[in-house]
Coordinates of C-alpha atoms in Angstrom, one line a residue:
Chain A
D1 CA -115.1 -19.8 165.5
A2 CA -112.2 -22.1 166.3
M3 CA -112.8 -25.6 164.5
V4 CA -111.1 -28.5 162.6
I5 CA -111.6 -28.3 159.0
Q6 CA -111.3 -31.1 156.5
N7 CA -111.1 -30.7 152.8
P8 CA -112.5 -32.0 150.7
R9 CA -115.5 -33.4 152.1
Y10 CA -115.8 -36.2 149.5
Q11 CA -112.9 -37.5 147.4
V12 CA -112.9 -39.8 144.7
T13 CA -110.0 -41.5 143.3
Q14 CA -108.9 -44.3 141.2
F15 CA -107.4 -47.8 142.1
G16 CA -103.6 -47.1 142.7
K17 CA -103.7 -43.3 142.2
P18 CA -102.2 -41.4 145.1
V19 CA -104.6 -39.2 147.1
T20 CA -104.0 -36.5 149.7
L21 CA -106.5 -35.4 152.4
S22 CA -106.0 -32.2 154.4
C23 CA -107.0 -31.0 157.7
S24 CA -106.3 -27.7 159.3
Q25 CA -107.4 -26.2 162.5
T26 CA -107.7 -22.7 164.2
L27 CA -107.8 -24.2 167.7
N28 CA -103.7 -23.7 167.9
H29 CA -103.7 -27.4 169.3
N30 CA -100.2 -29.2 169.3
V31 CA -101.7 -32.7 168.8
M32 CA -103.4 -33.9 165.4
Y33 CA -104.6 -37.3 165.0
W34 CA -106.1 -39.3 161.8
Y35 CA -108.7 -41.9 162.2
Q36 CA -110.1 -44.4 159.6
Q37 CA -113.7 -45.2 159.8
K38 CA -114.9 -48.0 157.5
S39 CA -118.8 -48.4 157.1
S40 CA -120.5 -49.5 160.1
Q41 CA -117.3 -49.7 162.0
A42 CA -115.7 -47.7 165.0
P43 CA -113.1 -45.1 164.0
K44 CA -109.6 -46.4 164.1
L45 CA -106.5 -44.6 165.0
L46 CA -103.9 -44.4 162.2
F47 CA -101.5 -41.9 163.8
H48 CA -100.9 -38.6 165.4
Y49 CA -98.6 -35.9 165.8
Y50 CA -97.4 -34.5 168.9
D51 CA -96.1 -30.9 167.7
K52 CA -93.6 -32.4 165.0
D53 CA -93.2 -35.9 166.5
F54 CA -94.8 -38.5 164.2
N55 CA -96.4 -41.5 166.1
N56 CA -97.5 -44.3 163.8
E57 CA -99.9 -47.2 165.1
A58 CA -98.4 -50.5 164.9
D59 CA -101.0 -51.8 162.5
T60 CA -101.3 -48.7 160.2
P61 CA -100.5 -50.0 156.8
D62 CA -97.4 -48.4 155.0
N63 CA -99.5 -47.4 152.5
F64 CA -100.6 -44.7 154.7
Q65 CA -98.2 -41.8 155.3
S66 CA -98.7 -38.4 157.0
R67 CA -97.1 -34.7 156.8
R68 CA -97.6 -31.7 159.3
P69 CA -95.6 -28.7 158.0
N70 CA -96.9 -26.6 160.6
T71 CA -99.1 -26.4 163.7
S72 CA -102.3 -25.6 161.5
F73 CA -102.1 -28.3 158.9
C74 CA -101.8 -32.0 158.6
F75 CA -102.1 -34.2 155.5
L76 CA -102.8 -37.9 155.2
D77 CA -101.5 -39.3 151.9
I78 CA -102.4 -42.6 150.5
R79 CA -99.9 -43.8 148.2
S80 CA -101.5 -46.4 146.4
P81 CA -105.4 -46.7 147.4
G82 CA -106.9 -50.1 147.1
L83 CA -110.6 -50.7 147.3
G84 CA -110.3 -51.6 150.9
D85 CA -109.0 -47.8 151.8
A86 CA -112.4 -46.7 150.9
A87 CA -113.5 -45.2 154.3
M88 CA -114.3 -41.9 156.1
Y89 CA -111.1 -40.4 157.4
L90 CA -111.5 -38.1 160.5
C91 CA -109.0 -35.5 161.7
A92 CA -108.9 -34.6 165.2
T93 CA -107.1 -32.4 167.5
S94 CA -106.3 -31.8 171.2
R95 CA -104.0 -29.4 173.2
D96 CA -101.7 -31.3 175.4
Q97 CA -101.8 -29.4 178.7
A98 CA -100.4 -30.8 181.9
G99 CA -102.9 -31.3 184.7
S100 CA -106.1 -31.3 182.6
Y101 CA -107.5 -33.8 180.3
N102 CA -107.2 -33.0 176.6
E103 CA -110.5 -33.5 174.8
Q104 CA -110.2 -34.4 171.2
F105 CA -112.1 -32.3 168.6
F106 CA -113.1 -33.7 165.4
G107 CA -113.7 -32.4 161.8
P108 CA -116.4 -33.5 159.7
G109 CA -114.6 -35.9 157.8
T110 CA -113.5 -36.8 154.3
R111 CA -115.3 -39.7 152.5
L112 CA -113.0 -41.4 150.2
T113 CA -114.2 -43.4 147.4
V114 CA -111.8 -45.8 145.5
L115 CA -113.0 -46.6 142.0
Chain B
A1 CA -105.5 -53.6 176.7
Q2 CA -108.5 -51.4 176.4
K3 CA -111.8 -52.7 175.1
V4 CA -115.3 -51.0 174.7
T5 CA -118.4 -53.2 173.9
Q6 CA -121.5 -51.9 172.7
A7 CA -123.9 -54.9 172.3
Q8 CA -126.4 -53.3 170.7
T9 CA -125.8 -52.8 167.1
E10 CA -129.1 -51.2 165.9
I11 CA -132.1 -50.0 168.2
S12 CA -135.3 -48.4 166.9
V13 CA -137.9 -46.8 169.2
V14 CA -140.9 -44.6 168.6
E15 CA -140.6 -40.8 169.0
K16 CA -141.1 -40.0 172.6
E17 CA -140.1 -43.3 173.8
D18 CA -137.0 -43.5 176.3
V19 CA -134.0 -45.6 175.1
T20 CA -130.8 -46.6 176.9
L21 CA -127.5 -47.2 175.0
D22 CA -125.5 -49.9 176.8
C23 CA -121.6 -49.5 177.1
V24 CA -119.4 -51.9 178.8
Y25 CA -115.6 -51.3 179.0
E26 CA -112.3 -53.2 180.0
T27 CA -109.3 -51.4 181.3
R28 CA -106.3 -52.1 183.6
D29 CA -105.8 -48.4 184.2
T30 CA -107.0 -47.2 187.5
T31 CA -107.4 -43.6 186.1
Y32 CA -109.2 -43.4 182.9
Y33 CA -111.9 -41.6 181.0
L34 CA -115.0 -42.3 179.3
F35 CA -117.0 -40.6 176.8
W36 CA -120.0 -40.7 174.6
Y37 CA -119.8 -39.3 170.9
K38 CA -122.7 -38.8 168.4
Q39 CA -122.3 -39.4 164.9
P40 CA -125.2 -38.1 162.6
P41 CA -125.5 -38.9 158.8
S42 CA -123.2 -35.9 158.2
G43 CA -120.3 -37.9 159.6
E44 CA -119.0 -35.4 162.4
L45 CA -118.5 -36.8 165.7
V46 CA -120.0 -34.8 168.1
F47 CA -118.8 -34.8 171.7
L48 CA -121.4 -35.6 174.3
I49 CA -119.9 -36.2 177.8
R50 CA -116.7 -37.2 179.3
R51 CA -116.6 -38.8 182.8
N52 CA -113.3 -39.6 184.7
S53 CA -113.1 -42.9 186.7
F54 CA -113.1 -41.2 189.9
D55 CA -116.5 -39.5 189.6
E56 CA -119.5 -42.1 189.6
Q57 CA -122.1 -39.6 189.9
N58 CA -124.7 -39.8 187.5
E59 CA -125.4 -36.8 185.1
I60 CA -128.3 -35.4 183.5
S61 CA -128.2 -32.8 180.7
G62 CA -131.7 -32.0 179.4
R63 CA -133.0 -35.4 177.7
Y64 CA -129.7 -37.0 178.1
S65 CA -128.4 -38.8 181.2
W66 CA -125.5 -41.2 181.9
N67 CA -125.1 -43.8 184.4
F68 CA -121.5 -44.8 185.3
Q69 CA -121.0 -47.8 187.6
K70 CA -117.5 -48.9 188.1
S71 CA -118.6 -52.1 189.8
T72 CA -119.9 -53.6 186.5
S73 CA -117.7 -51.6 184.4
S74 CA -120.6 -49.8 182.5
F75 CA -121.3 -46.2 181.2
N76 CA -125.0 -46.4 180.0
F77 CA -126.4 -43.6 178.0
T78 CA -130.4 -42.8 178.2
I79 CA -132.2 -40.7 175.9
T80 CA -135.9 -39.7 177.5
A81 CA -138.6 -38.5 175.4
S82 CA -136.8 -39.3 172.1
Q83 CA -136.9 -37.4 169.2
V84 CA -136.3 -37.8 165.5
V85 CA -133.2 -35.6 165.6
D86 CA -131.8 -38.0 168.0
S87 CA -131.2 -40.4 165.2
A88 CA -127.5 -41.3 164.8
V89 CA -124.9 -43.7 165.6
Y90 CA -123.7 -43.2 169.1
F91 CA -120.2 -44.4 170.2
C92 CA -118.8 -45.0 173.7
A93 CA -115.0 -44.5 173.9
L94 CA -112.4 -44.9 176.4
S95 CA -108.9 -43.3 177.0
G96 CA -106.0 -43.9 179.8
D97 CA -104.7 -41.5 182.4
F98 CA -102.7 -38.1 181.4
P99 CA -100.5 -36.8 181.7
N100 CA -98.6 -39.7 180.0
F101 CA -99.2 -38.7 176.6
G102 CA -100.3 -41.6 174.3
N103 CA -102.8 -42.7 177.2
E104 CA -105.1 -40.3 175.8
K105 CA -105.9 -42.4 172.4
L106 CA -109.4 -43.2 172.4
T107 CA -110.6 -46.8 172.3
F108 CA -114.1 -46.6 170.7
G109 CA -116.7 -49.2 170.7
T110 CA -118.3 -50.3 167.5
G111 CA -121.3 -48.1 167.9
T112 CA -125.1 -48.3 168.1
R113 CA -127.3 -47.1 165.3
L114 CA -130.3 -45.6 167.0
T115 CA -133.3 -44.7 164.6
I116 CA -136.3 -42.8 166.1
I117 CA -139.5 -43.4 164.3
P118 CA -141.8 -40.6 163.8

């Protein structure tokens, strides 16, 4: 089945130690999104890629970076995780197709713990 | 700016009762989309419904129904004969018009945690 895959599902890192979360998709969608969801809060968009074009939300901290080496994969890099970065990170994809609404499909998320 | 308000933080009902989750939105767009997502304890956001601003017909899907009223900027979600498997956090969300890319970004409400008591 076509889907959005996130690995790992659970990630533990140490304060200040760089960490990378990965997302892959078999939907062949050209748009990929990263959301941060803290406990009991709504998902918050960090950035998205439209093909190779990177779009950063204005309030996304510089500590967060992203890479999209090809259509299928997208990575979220946290350069120096702080305790406040502990959250669920959700990846989503959508297909940009003129004339129709482009629904977002979400992966299962990676829950990041910072010690 | 877009905003979604889910005033009910937590709701608990006994199994088989009906329950309505409220959603109120704000937008300046004339064309927009409204969504409901379910987030079970596993964490994945599960898409339930999309409604565009030109379609105010209520929709029913099994035990789920949605009431969209532009006059009150509300998009409420009702579960009839609730079941324990309905326990989850439910998010209402809003996005702008297409095909202007960027307007499809989702603005989520803060969610309503629904607990169905056996």
